[in-house]
Amino acid sequence: MSRPRIVIVGAGFAGYRTARTLSRLTRHQADITLLNPTDYFLYLPLLPQVAAGILEPRRVSVSLSGTLPHVRLVLGEADGIDLDGHTVHYTGPEGEEGTLPFDRLVLAAGSVNKLLPIPGVAEHAHGFRGLPEALYLRDHVTRQVELAAAADDRAECAARCTFVVVGAGYTGTEVAAHGAMYTDAQVRKHPMRTGMRPRWMLLDVAPRVMPEMDERLSRTAERVLRQRGVDVRMGTSVKEATHDGVVLTDGSTVDTRTLVWCVGVRPDPLVESLGLPMERGRLLVDPHLQVPGRPELFACGDVAAVPDLNQPGQYTPMTAQHAWRHGKVCAQNVAASLGIGERRAYRHRDMGFVVDLGGAKAAANPLGLPMSGPAAGAVTRGYHLAAMPGNRVRVAADWLLDAVLPRQAVQLGLVRSWSVPLESSSPEVARVPGGPERHGKAAGPAGQRPDGEETGNQPGGEPARNQPGGESAKGQPGGEPAKGQPGGEPAKNQPGGEPAKGQPGGEPAKSRPGGEPAGRRSHGGRAKGGQSGSPRASGKPRRAVEAAGPRSAREGSGKPGRAPRASGAGSAGKRPTAPSGPSRSAGPPTDPGPEPPANQPPPGPDIAPGPVKRTDRRAAEGDS
């Protein structure tokens, strides 16, 4: 008799704990498969320290294959579930498709960025949910401080060294606290010519910082922020975002080049395709984390609405602490459904919360005991070391080195702005040029908010083009692809197309990311006009979410139960078409120069203004 097959979708706190516990309980009596876009478990609470240069990215990334030896890891992203056929359809990192059969299915897909219908936010803001976003923010902040230090104009210097964080929850508070320390350390050794200093702003519509926590801890966190010079504005948020700054709800305007979006998360839209009872985007389960009427289906973590038995009528919140405990109980109940052990209901005891504010400062209430100062800092870091499933020694070593050595403030240029758009539903995987499409998780149907409410992106009017919920521009994610993009007509110098003029081997097509007309480009610069839906003045640095790296649109493949997922913010499940005709260059032909070696990207500046194009027909891999 064959062994039962268990498939776990997602390797966050809930999915990772489920896989680890099931591996121990079943003891080779079941085949366990873990489906995840990356090969690591990300310890999210320490991500702000990665952005601040305290920890290296691999410190908060725990290898799945190294810590789950009896679990089969499949790299890919689920894009369709056939409950009647007991199969999960997925897309791999290089665009390949596959199917995983199951006898028991655990949904632990986690959450994605929560995008509100505020004009300009999708184009000019960046989230903070994955390693690519943290690495991009560190590079971006470092670059803005360096550019501000070299600027002679006070207005430009002030805009570049102003950093706006929206959302005063755990993540936003920690990002602002660590970011202020990071930029202060940068300018301490290299003061700016104009005598200005970096300015951080923390905005939220809530009445106080971290409203989820005890009021005393909230006051502690706000006091630490203000001592570091953070401009904390409660009851205020962003009304509109532009390339040059933001307009706040109180009517004031702030010139800035940095907008960090930490307003919250929403459950992964994958569960919406199942057609099962939902609660505010989460799949309804019983106290045993099992979907009623579906004995083979379990859900845990952020995608599951788990009844709170300690507070009847409510559901457990979407926190890492609950997700970690969900995973253990879910694994026990999955094993019990196979005749191993007994079922148990999910009950929890509040162990308190910890917030790392950088340095020796923190706010914590372990077991309900409010703490602040160095004692809270010691408790916070001790808790994180105990909670991490690996890399403890390396994390502790980085903390020790940070305490005695100055931080290395350098920008590596590995993650570009267009690689981490706010609308992305896969923040753990950086967008790559020509990469596979990630269906439907970006923003839901056109004209709808994440909660399903019909809305336009402009007050009282039709959604603007290239805005969330509106019609996407050509060449933008979710819109009609430009010539030479995946899903469209191949451009010259692309595989299957005629070489274009002016590149090493041809000139890039105008709609290609990283390519621009020969006559309008300075050394290492970008094309005028950019690729986002909002115009900008020429010569200014671009920080909008660029549309480079469009992904091929693939819809349902005819497999039973497969739910096509919309690509980008404005698509509605239709396959885009490309205009016909050859790509044209805006300038005169130039000398093509020597032919580049096979399978090598074309030469360019040290920091490419756009994505590197590949010539070997393989999709560039990004991770995250």
PDB file of C-alpha atoms in Angstrom, residues 286-554:
ATOM      1  CA  ASP A 286     -12.826  24.919  12.643  1.00  0.00           C
ATOM      2  CA  PRO A 287     -10.817  24.954  15.895  1.00  0.00           C
ATOM      3  CA  HIS A 288      -8.887  21.945  14.552  1.00  0.00           C
ATOM      4  CA  LEU A 289      -7.722  24.036  11.564  1.00  0.00           C
ATOM      5  CA  GLN A 290      -9.731  21.840   9.202  1.00  0.00           C
ATOM      6  CA  VAL A 291     -12.062  23.218   6.521  1.00  0.00           C
ATOM      7  CA  PRO A 292     -15.638  22.084   7.260  1.00  0.00           C
ATOM      8  CA  GLY A 293     -16.907  19.607   4.684  1.00  0.00           C
ATOM      9  CA  ARG A 294     -13.395  19.004   3.337  1.00  0.00           C
ATOM     10  CA  PRO A 295     -11.662  16.408   5.522  1.00  0.00           C
ATOM     11  CA  GLU A 296      -8.570  16.461   3.297  1.00  0.00           C
ATOM     12  CA  LEU A 297      -8.072  20.248   3.506  1.00  0.00           C
ATOM     13  CA  PHE A 298      -6.370  22.131   6.356  1.00  0.00           C
ATOM     14  CA  ALA A 299      -5.376  25.794   6.577  1.00  0.00           C
ATOM     15  CA  CYS A 300      -3.245  27.744   9.026  1.00  0.00           C
ATOM     16  CA  GLY A 301      -1.401  31.032   9.335  1.00  0.00           C
ATOM     17  CA  ASP A 302      -2.551  34.265   7.727  1.00  0.00           C
ATOM     18  CA  VAL A 303      -4.839  32.580   5.164  1.00  0.00           C
ATOM     19  CA  ALA A 304      -6.938  30.878   7.864  1.00  0.00           C
ATOM     20  CA  ALA A 305      -9.682  32.411  10.006  1.00  0.00           C
ATOM     21  CA  VAL A 306      -9.139  30.339  13.152  1.00  0.00           C
ATOM     22  CA  PRO A 307     -11.768  30.701  15.908  1.00  0.00           C
ATOM     23  CA  ASP A 308     -10.319  32.170  19.087  1.00  0.00           C
ATOM     24  CA  LEU A 309     -11.567  29.843  21.816  1.00  0.00           C
ATOM     25  CA  ASN A 310     -10.396  32.276  24.486  1.00  0.00           C
ATOM     26  CA  GLN A 311     -12.539  35.049  22.972  1.00  0.00           C
ATOM     27  CA  PRO A 312     -15.711  33.481  21.506  1.00  0.00           C
ATOM     28  CA  GLY A 313     -16.921  35.112  18.320  1.00  0.00           C
ATOM     29  CA  GLN A 314     -13.481  36.370  17.315  1.00  0.00           C
ATOM     30  CA  TYR A 315     -10.644  34.994  15.216  1.00  0.00           C
ATOM     31  CA  THR A 316      -6.944  34.821  15.987  1.00  0.00           C
ATOM     32  CA  PRO A 317      -5.024  37.809  14.569  1.00  0.00           C
ATOM     33  CA  MET A 318      -2.579  37.599  11.666  1.00  0.00           C
ATOM     34  CA  THR A 319       0.679  37.543  13.642  1.00  0.00           C
ATOM     35  CA  ALA A 320       3.820  35.434  13.432  1.00  0.00           C
ATOM     36  CA  GLN A 321       3.257  34.202  16.972  1.00  0.00           C
ATOM     37  CA  HIS A 322      -0.116  32.668  16.077  1.00  0.00           C
ATOM     38  CA  ALA A 323       1.105  31.336  12.730  1.00  0.00           C
ATOM     39  CA  TRP A 324       3.974  29.498  14.427  1.00  0.00           C
ATOM     40  CA  ARG A 325       1.578  27.854  16.890  1.00  0.00           C
ATOM     41  CA  HIS A 326      -0.976  27.129  14.164  1.00  0.00           C
ATOM     42  CA  GLY A 327       1.687  25.087  12.377  1.00  0.00           C
ATOM     43  CA  LYS A 328       2.272  22.775  15.305  1.00  0.00           C
ATOM     44  CA  VAL A 329      -1.422  22.099  15.946  1.00  0.00           C
ATOM     45  CA  CYS A 330      -2.129  21.697  12.239  1.00  0.00           C
ATOM     46  CA  ALA A 331       0.620  19.087  11.899  1.00  0.00           C
ATOM     47  CA  GLN A 332      -0.765  17.153  14.855  1.00  0.00           C
ATOM     48  CA  ASN A 333      -4.255  17.148  13.360  1.00  0.00           C
ATOM     49  CA  VAL A 334      -3.043  16.133   9.893  1.00  0.00           C
ATOM     50  CA  ALA A 335      -1.172  13.239  11.462  1.00  0.00           C
ATOM     51  CA  ALA A 336      -4.270  12.318  13.491  1.00  0.00           C
ATOM     52  CA  SER A 337      -6.336  12.187  10.286  1.00  0.00           C
ATOM     53  CA  LEU A 338      -3.890   9.502   9.112  1.00  0.00           C
ATOM     54  CA  GLY A 339      -4.262   7.517  12.336  1.00  0.00           C
ATOM     55  CA  ILE A 340      -1.172   8.894  14.070  1.00  0.00           C
ATOM     56  CA  GLY A 341      -1.923  10.504  17.434  1.00  0.00           C
ATOM     57  CA  GLU A 342      -5.039  12.403  18.451  1.00  0.00           C
ATOM     58  CA  ARG A 343      -6.667  15.601  17.305  1.00  0.00           C
ATOM     59  CA  ARG A 344      -6.474  18.762  19.363  1.00  0.00           C
ATOM     60  CA  ALA A 345      -8.136  22.166  19.149  1.00  0.00           C
ATOM     61  CA  TYR A 346      -6.105  25.332  18.848  1.00  0.00           C
ATOM     62  CA  ARG A 347      -5.896  27.294  22.086  1.00  0.00           C
ATOM     63  CA  HIS A 348      -3.300  29.901  22.847  1.00  0.00           C
ATOM     64  CA  ARG A 349      -1.904  31.854  25.714  1.00  0.00           C
ATOM     65  CA  ASP A 350      -0.693  35.363  25.036  1.00  0.00           C
ATOM     66  CA  MET A 351       3.072  35.310  25.588  1.00  0.00           C
ATOM     67  CA  GLY A 352       3.429  39.054  25.011  1.00  0.00           C
ATOM     68  CA  PHE A 353       5.137  41.018  22.255  1.00  0.00           C
ATOM     69  CA  VAL A 354       8.581  42.434  21.626  1.00  0.00           C
ATOM     70  CA  VAL A 355       9.569  45.363  19.391  1.00  0.00           C
ATOM     71  CA  ASP A 356      13.236  45.997  18.607  1.00  0.00           C
ATOM     72  CA  LEU A 357      13.872  49.752  18.336  1.00  0.00           C
ATOM     73  CA  GLY A 358      17.576  49.480  17.550  1.00  0.00           C
ATOM     74  CA  GLY A 359      20.652  49.752  19.741  1.00  0.00           C
ATOM     75  CA  ALA A 360      19.847  48.913  23.338  1.00  0.00           C
ATOM     76  CA  LYS A 361      16.280  50.206  23.064  1.00  0.00           C
ATOM     77  CA  ALA A 362      13.176  48.036  22.785  1.00  0.00           C
ATOM     78  CA  ALA A 363       9.611  47.727  24.032  1.00  0.00           C
ATOM     79  CA  ALA A 364       8.438  44.383  25.357  1.00  0.00           C
ATOM     80  CA  ASN A 365       5.810  42.848  27.604  1.00  0.00           C
ATOM     81  CA  PRO A 366       6.856  39.216  28.157  1.00  0.00           C
ATOM     82  CA  LEU A 367       4.045  37.357  29.949  1.00  0.00           C
ATOM     83  CA  GLY A 368       2.266  40.676  30.374  1.00  0.00           C
ATOM     84  CA  LEU A 369       5.121  42.447  32.176  1.00  0.00           C
ATOM     85  CA  PRO A 370       5.827  45.840  30.487  1.00  0.00           C
ATOM     86  CA  MET A 371       9.533  46.563  29.978  1.00  0.00           C
ATOM     87  CA  SER A 372      11.617  49.235  28.282  1.00  0.00           C
ATOM     88  CA  GLY A 373      15.240  50.284  27.921  1.00  0.00           C
ATOM     89  CA  PRO A 374      18.243  47.915  27.901  1.00  0.00           C
ATOM     90  CA  ALA A 375      16.358  45.215  29.818  1.00  0.00           C
ATOM     91  CA  ALA A 376      13.689  45.111  27.124  1.00  0.00           C
ATOM     92  CA  GLY A 377      16.429  45.075  24.493  1.00  0.00           C
ATOM     93  CA  ALA A 378      18.037  42.018  26.082  1.00  0.00           C
ATOM     94  CA  VAL A 379      14.682  40.232  26.354  1.00  0.00           C
ATOM     95  CA  THR A 380      13.808  41.070  22.736  1.00  0.00           C
ATOM     96  CA  ARG A 381      17.027  39.734  21.277  1.00  0.00           C
ATOM     97  CA  GLY A 382      16.931  36.695  23.531  1.00  0.00           C
ATOM     98  CA  TYR A 383      13.416  35.935  22.336  1.00  0.00           C
ATOM     99  CA  HIS A 384      14.436  36.201  18.682  1.00  0.00           C
ATOM    100  CA  LEU A 385      17.415  33.886  19.196  1.00  0.00           C
ATOM    101  CA  ALA A 386      15.190  31.321  20.898  1.00  0.00           C
ATOM    102  CA  ALA A 387      12.452  31.573  18.242  1.00  0.00           C
ATOM    103  CA  MET A 388      14.717  31.263  15.195  1.00  0.00           C
ATOM    104  CA  PRO A 389      14.898  27.703  13.841  1.00  0.00           C
ATOM    105  CA  GLY A 390      18.510  28.189  12.712  1.00  0.00           C
ATOM    106  CA  ASN A 391      21.449  30.600  12.217  1.00  0.00           C
ATOM    107  CA  ARG A 392      21.448  31.584  15.904  1.00  0.00           C
ATOM    108  CA  VAL A 393      25.228  31.730  16.235  1.00  0.00           C
ATOM    109  CA  ARG A 394      25.606  33.786  13.061  1.00  0.00           C
ATOM    110  CA  VAL A 395      22.900  36.240  14.167  1.00  0.00           C
ATOM    111  CA  ALA A 396      24.513  36.646  17.585  1.00  0.00           C
ATOM    112  CA  ALA A 397      27.911  37.176  15.929  1.00  0.00           C
ATOM    113  CA  ASP A 398      26.491  39.912  13.691  1.00  0.00           C
ATOM    114  CA  TRP A 399      24.961  41.640  16.712  1.00  0.00           C
ATOM    115  CA  LEU A 400      28.316  41.530  18.488  1.00  0.00           C
ATOM    116  CA  LEU A 401      30.179  42.923  15.473  1.00  0.00           C
ATOM    117  CA  ASP A 402      27.607  45.684  15.067  1.00  0.00           C
ATOM    118  CA  ALA A 403      28.146  46.691  18.682  1.00  0.00           C
ATOM    119  CA  VAL A 404      31.920  47.145  18.288  1.00  0.00           C
ATOM    120  CA  LEU A 405      32.410  48.038  14.608  1.00  0.00           C
ATOM    121  CA  PRO A 406      30.907  50.743  12.370  1.00  0.00           C
ATOM    122  CA  ARG A 407      28.319  49.639   9.834  1.00  0.00           C
ATOM    123  CA  GLN A 408      29.222  49.258   6.188  1.00  0.00           C
ATOM    124  CA  ALA A 409      27.097  51.803   4.343  1.00  0.00           C
ATOM    125  CA  VAL A 410      27.490  50.712   0.735  1.00  0.00           C
ATOM    126  CA  GLN A 411      24.958  50.158  -2.040  1.00  0.00           C
ATOM    127  CA  LEU A 412      25.375  46.904  -3.914  1.00  0.00           C
ATOM    128  CA  GLY A 413      22.912  47.664  -6.709  1.00  0.00           C
ATOM    129  CA  LEU A 414      21.641  44.079  -6.804  1.00  0.00           C
ATOM    130  CA  VAL A 415      17.930  44.944  -6.561  1.00  0.00           C
ATOM    131  CA  ARG A 416      16.471  47.631  -8.783  1.00  0.00           C
ATOM    132  CA  SER A 417      13.292  49.636  -8.244  1.00  0.00           C
ATOM    133  CA  TRP A 418      11.300  47.799 -10.905  1.00  0.00           C
ATOM    134  CA  SER A 419      12.180  44.449  -9.296  1.00  0.00           C
ATOM    135  CA  VAL A 420      10.136  45.149  -6.157  1.00  0.00           C
ATOM    136  CA  PRO A 421       6.856  46.807  -7.166  1.00  0.00           C
ATOM    137  CA  LEU A 422       4.374  47.423  -4.386  1.00  0.00           C
ATOM    138  CA  GLU A 423       1.620  45.568  -6.249  1.00  0.00           C
ATOM    139  CA  SER A 424       3.659  42.361  -6.271  1.00  0.00           C
ATOM    140  CA  SER A 425       2.003  39.438  -4.553  1.00  0.00           C
ATOM    141  CA  SER A 426       5.336  37.637  -4.245  1.00  0.00           C
ATOM    142  CA  PRO A 427       7.573  39.963  -2.218  1.00  0.00           C
ATOM    143  CA  GLU A 428       9.871  37.047  -1.448  1.00  0.00           C
ATOM    144  CA  VAL A 429      10.826  36.803  -5.140  1.00  0.00           C
ATOM    145  CA  ALA A 430      12.275  39.765  -7.009  1.00  0.00           C
ATOM    146  CA  ARG A 431      10.773  40.447 -10.431  1.00  0.00           C
ATOM    147  CA  VAL A 432      13.129  39.604 -13.281  1.00  0.00           C
ATOM    148  CA  PRO A 433      12.985  40.526 -16.983  1.00  0.00           C
ATOM    149  CA  GLY A 434      11.264  37.862 -19.016  1.00  0.00           C
ATOM    150  CA  GLY A 435      10.427  35.883 -15.872  1.00  0.00           C
ATOM    151  CA  PRO A 436       7.340  33.700 -15.482  1.00  0.00           C
ATOM    152  CA  GLU A 437       3.988  35.324 -14.797  1.00  0.00           C
ATOM    153  CA  ARG A 438       2.686  35.109 -11.256  1.00  0.00           C
ATOM    154  CA  HIS A 439      -1.024  34.930 -11.757  1.00  0.00           C
ATOM    155  CA  GLY A 440      -3.765  36.724  -9.954  1.00  0.00           C
ATOM    156  CA  LYS A 441      -2.075  37.518  -6.716  1.00  0.00           C
ATOM    157  CA  ALA A 442      -1.236  41.083  -7.507  1.00  0.00           C
ATOM    158  CA  ALA A 443      -4.376  43.066  -7.057  1.00  0.00           C
ATOM    159  CA  GLY A 444      -7.491  41.066  -7.845  1.00  0.00           C
ATOM    160  CA  PRO A 445     -10.031  41.924 -10.530  1.00  0.00           C
ATOM    161  CA  ALA A 446      -9.934  45.309 -12.180  1.00  0.00           C
ATOM    162  CA  GLY A 447     -11.872  47.970 -10.376  1.00  0.00           C
ATOM    163  CA  GLN A 448     -11.922  46.160  -7.049  1.00  0.00           C
ATOM    164  CA  ARG A 449     -10.113  46.802  -3.811  1.00  0.00           C
ATOM    165  CA  PRO A 450      -8.390  43.896  -2.070  1.00  0.00           C
ATOM    166  CA  ASP A 451     -11.466  43.430   0.116  1.00  0.00           C
ATOM    167  CA  GLY A 452     -13.635  43.119  -3.001  1.00  0.00           C
ATOM    168  CA  GLU A 453     -15.255  46.547  -2.778  1.00  0.00           C
ATOM    169  CA  GLU A 454     -15.785  48.169  -6.151  1.00  0.00           C
ATOM    170  CA  THR A 455     -13.813  51.386  -6.374  1.00  0.00           C
ATOM    171  CA  GLY A 456     -11.926  53.615  -8.753  1.00  0.00           C
ATOM    172  CA  ASN A 457      -8.515  54.961  -8.061  1.00  0.00           C
ATOM    173  CA  GLN A 458      -9.620  58.539  -8.490  1.00  0.00           C
ATOM    174  CA  PRO A 459     -12.131  60.110  -6.113  1.00  0.00           C
ATOM    175  CA  GLY A 460     -15.573  59.886  -7.673  1.00  0.00           C
ATOM    176  CA  GLY A 461     -14.350  58.979 -11.129  1.00  0.00           C
ATOM    177  CA  GLU A 462     -13.041  56.296 -13.410  1.00  0.00           C
ATOM    178  CA  PRO A 463      -9.733  54.712 -12.430  1.00  0.00           C
ATOM    179  CA  ALA A 464      -6.780  56.370 -14.085  1.00  0.00           C
ATOM    180  CA  ARG A 465      -4.747  54.377 -16.516  1.00  0.00           C
ATOM    181  CA  ASN A 466      -1.856  52.453 -15.031  1.00  0.00           C
ATOM    182  CA  GLN A 467      -3.358  52.962 -11.553  1.00  0.00           C
ATOM    183  CA  PRO A 468      -4.429  50.076  -9.338  1.00  0.00           C
ATOM    184  CA  GLY A 469      -7.843  49.016 -10.505  1.00  0.00           C
ATOM    185  CA  GLY A 470      -7.505  50.926 -13.756  1.00  0.00           C
ATOM    186  CA  GLU A 471      -6.432  50.169 -17.277  1.00  0.00           C
ATOM    187  CA  SER A 472      -2.745  49.434 -17.504  1.00  0.00           C
ATOM    188  CA  ALA A 473      -0.501  51.162 -19.988  1.00  0.00           C
ATOM    189  CA  LYS A 474       1.150  49.224 -22.752  1.00  0.00           C
ATOM    190  CA  GLY A 475       4.219  47.427 -21.581  1.00  0.00           C
ATOM    191  CA  GLN A 476       3.089  47.629 -17.938  1.00  0.00           C
ATOM    192  CA  PRO A 477       2.385  44.578 -15.779  1.00  0.00           C
ATOM    193  CA  GLY A 478      -1.196  43.611 -16.380  1.00  0.00           C
ATOM    194  CA  GLY A 479      -1.483  45.693 -19.538  1.00  0.00           C
ATOM    195  CA  GLU A 480      -0.928  45.136 -23.203  1.00  0.00           C
ATOM    196  CA  PRO A 481       2.672  44.068 -23.673  1.00  0.00           C
ATOM    197  CA  ALA A 482       4.955  46.218 -25.726  1.00  0.00           C
ATOM    198  CA  LYS A 483       6.686  44.882 -28.748  1.00  0.00           C
ATOM    199  CA  GLY A 484       9.316  42.409 -27.810  1.00  0.00           C
ATOM    200  CA  GLN A 485       7.787  41.568 -24.431  1.00  0.00           C
ATOM    201  CA  PRO A 486       6.691  38.108 -23.343  1.00  0.00           C
ATOM    202  CA  GLY A 487       3.258  37.532 -24.811  1.00  0.00           C
ATOM    203  CA  GLY A 488       3.879  39.969 -27.651  1.00  0.00           C
ATOM    204  CA  GLU A 489       5.811  40.110 -30.897  1.00  0.00           C
ATOM    205  CA  PRO A 490       9.529  39.435 -30.450  1.00  0.00           C
ATOM    206  CA  ALA A 491      11.688  42.530 -30.620  1.00  0.00           C
ATOM    207  CA  LYS A 492      14.742  42.732 -32.756  1.00  0.00           C
ATOM    208  CA  ASN A 493      17.794  41.157 -31.177  1.00  0.00           C
ATOM    209  CA  GLN A 494      15.552  38.849 -29.117  1.00  0.00           C
ATOM    210  CA  PRO A 495      15.458  35.098 -29.556  1.00  0.00           C
ATOM    211  CA  GLY A 496      13.292  34.494 -32.589  1.00  0.00           C
ATOM    212  CA  GLY A 497      13.527  38.111 -33.759  1.00  0.00           C
ATOM    213  CA  GLU A 498      15.702  40.108 -36.144  1.00  0.00           C
ATOM    214  CA  PRO A 499      18.707  41.890 -34.567  1.00  0.00           C
ATOM    215  CA  ALA A 500      18.001  45.566 -33.920  1.00  0.00           C
ATOM    216  CA  LYS A 501      20.300  48.414 -34.784  1.00  0.00           C
ATOM    217  CA  GLY A 502      22.769  50.049 -32.454  1.00  0.00           C
ATOM    218  CA  GLN A 503      23.356  47.431 -29.714  1.00  0.00           C
ATOM    219  CA  PRO A 504      26.283  45.084 -29.460  1.00  0.00           C
ATOM    220  CA  GLY A 505      24.319  42.972 -31.869  1.00  0.00           C
ATOM    221  CA  GLY A 506      21.535  45.582 -32.140  1.00  0.00           C
ATOM    222  CA  GLU A 507      19.800  48.572 -30.556  1.00  0.00           C
ATOM    223  CA  PRO A 508      17.286  47.887 -27.779  1.00  0.00           C
ATOM    224  CA  ALA A 509      13.639  48.443 -28.596  1.00  0.00           C
ATOM    225  CA  LYS A 510      12.093  51.491 -26.987  1.00  0.00           C
ATOM    226  CA  SER A 511       9.645  49.442 -24.952  1.00  0.00           C
ATOM    227  CA  ARG A 512      12.261  47.090 -23.573  1.00  0.00           C
ATOM    228  CA  PRO A 513      13.231  47.642 -19.943  1.00  0.00           C
ATOM    229  CA  GLY A 514      16.772  48.852 -19.819  1.00  0.00           C
ATOM    230  CA  GLY A 515      16.688  49.939 -23.454  1.00  0.00           C
ATOM    231  CA  GLU A 516      16.147  53.482 -24.707  1.00  0.00           C
ATOM    232  CA  PRO A 517      16.671  55.545 -27.850  1.00  0.00           C
ATOM    233  CA  ALA A 518      20.296  56.082 -28.689  1.00  0.00           C
ATOM    234  CA  GLY A 519      19.952  59.822 -29.163  1.00  0.00           C
ATOM    235  CA  ARG A 520      18.268  60.556 -25.809  1.00  0.00           C
ATOM    236  CA  ARG A 521      20.432  58.754 -23.330  1.00  0.00           C
ATOM    237  CA  SER A 522      23.348  59.966 -21.272  1.00  0.00           C
ATOM    238  CA  HIS A 523      26.068  57.726 -19.912  1.00  0.00           C
ATOM    239  CA  GLY A 524      24.463  55.404 -17.355  1.00  0.00           C
ATOM    240  CA  GLY A 525      21.201  57.396 -17.481  1.00  0.00           C
ATOM    241  CA  ARG A 526      17.556  56.558 -18.132  1.00  0.00           C
ATOM    242  CA  ALA A 527      15.177  57.414 -20.919  1.00  0.00           C
ATOM    243  CA  LYS A 528      13.168  60.566 -20.549  1.00  0.00           C
ATOM    244  CA  GLY A 529       9.590  59.987 -19.619  1.00  0.00           C
ATOM    245  CA  GLY A 530      10.225  56.678 -17.907  1.00  0.00           C
ATOM    246  CA  GLN A 531       7.883  53.743 -18.015  1.00  0.00           C
ATOM    247  CA  SER A 532       5.396  54.361 -15.239  1.00  0.00           C
ATOM    248  CA  GLY A 533       2.072  56.017 -15.836  1.00  0.00           C
ATOM    249  CA  SER A 534       3.099  59.367 -14.335  1.00  0.00           C
ATOM    250  CA  PRO A 535       5.289  61.837 -16.237  1.00  0.00           C
ATOM    251  CA  ARG A 536       8.377  63.333 -14.703  1.00  0.00           C
ATOM    252  CA  ALA A 537      10.874  66.022 -15.560  1.00  0.00           C
ATOM    253  CA  SER A 538      13.937  64.936 -17.439  1.00  0.00           C
ATOM    254  CA  GLY A 539      17.163  64.573 -15.527  1.00  0.00           C
ATOM    255  CA  LYS A 540      15.553  63.765 -12.171  1.00  0.00           C
ATOM    256  CA  PRO A 541      16.292  60.417 -10.520  1.00  0.00           C
ATOM    257  CA  ARG A 542      13.551  57.882 -10.868  1.00  0.00           C
ATOM    258  CA  ARG A 543      12.225  56.060  -7.854  1.00  0.00           C
ATOM    259  CA  ALA A 544       8.836  55.033  -9.171  1.00  0.00           C
ATOM    260  CA  VAL A 545       7.986  51.387  -9.549  1.00  0.00           C
ATOM    261  CA  GLU A 546       9.188  50.762 -13.066  1.00  0.00           C
ATOM    262  CA  ALA A 547       7.478  48.475 -15.436  1.00  0.00           C
ATOM    263  CA  ALA A 548      10.598  46.666 -16.539  1.00  0.00           C
ATOM    264  CA  GLY A 549      10.660  42.934 -16.372  1.00  0.00           C
ATOM    265  CA  PRO A 550       7.157  42.263 -17.703  1.00  0.00           C
ATOM    266  CA  ARG A 551       6.031  38.756 -17.320  1.00  0.00           C
ATOM    267  CA  SER A 552       4.448  36.490 -19.846  1.00  0.00           C
ATOM    268  CA  ALA A 553       0.696  36.286 -19.440  1.00  0.00           C
ATOM    269  CA  ARG A 554      -0.485  32.746 -19.093  1.00  0.00           C
TER     270      ARG A 554
END
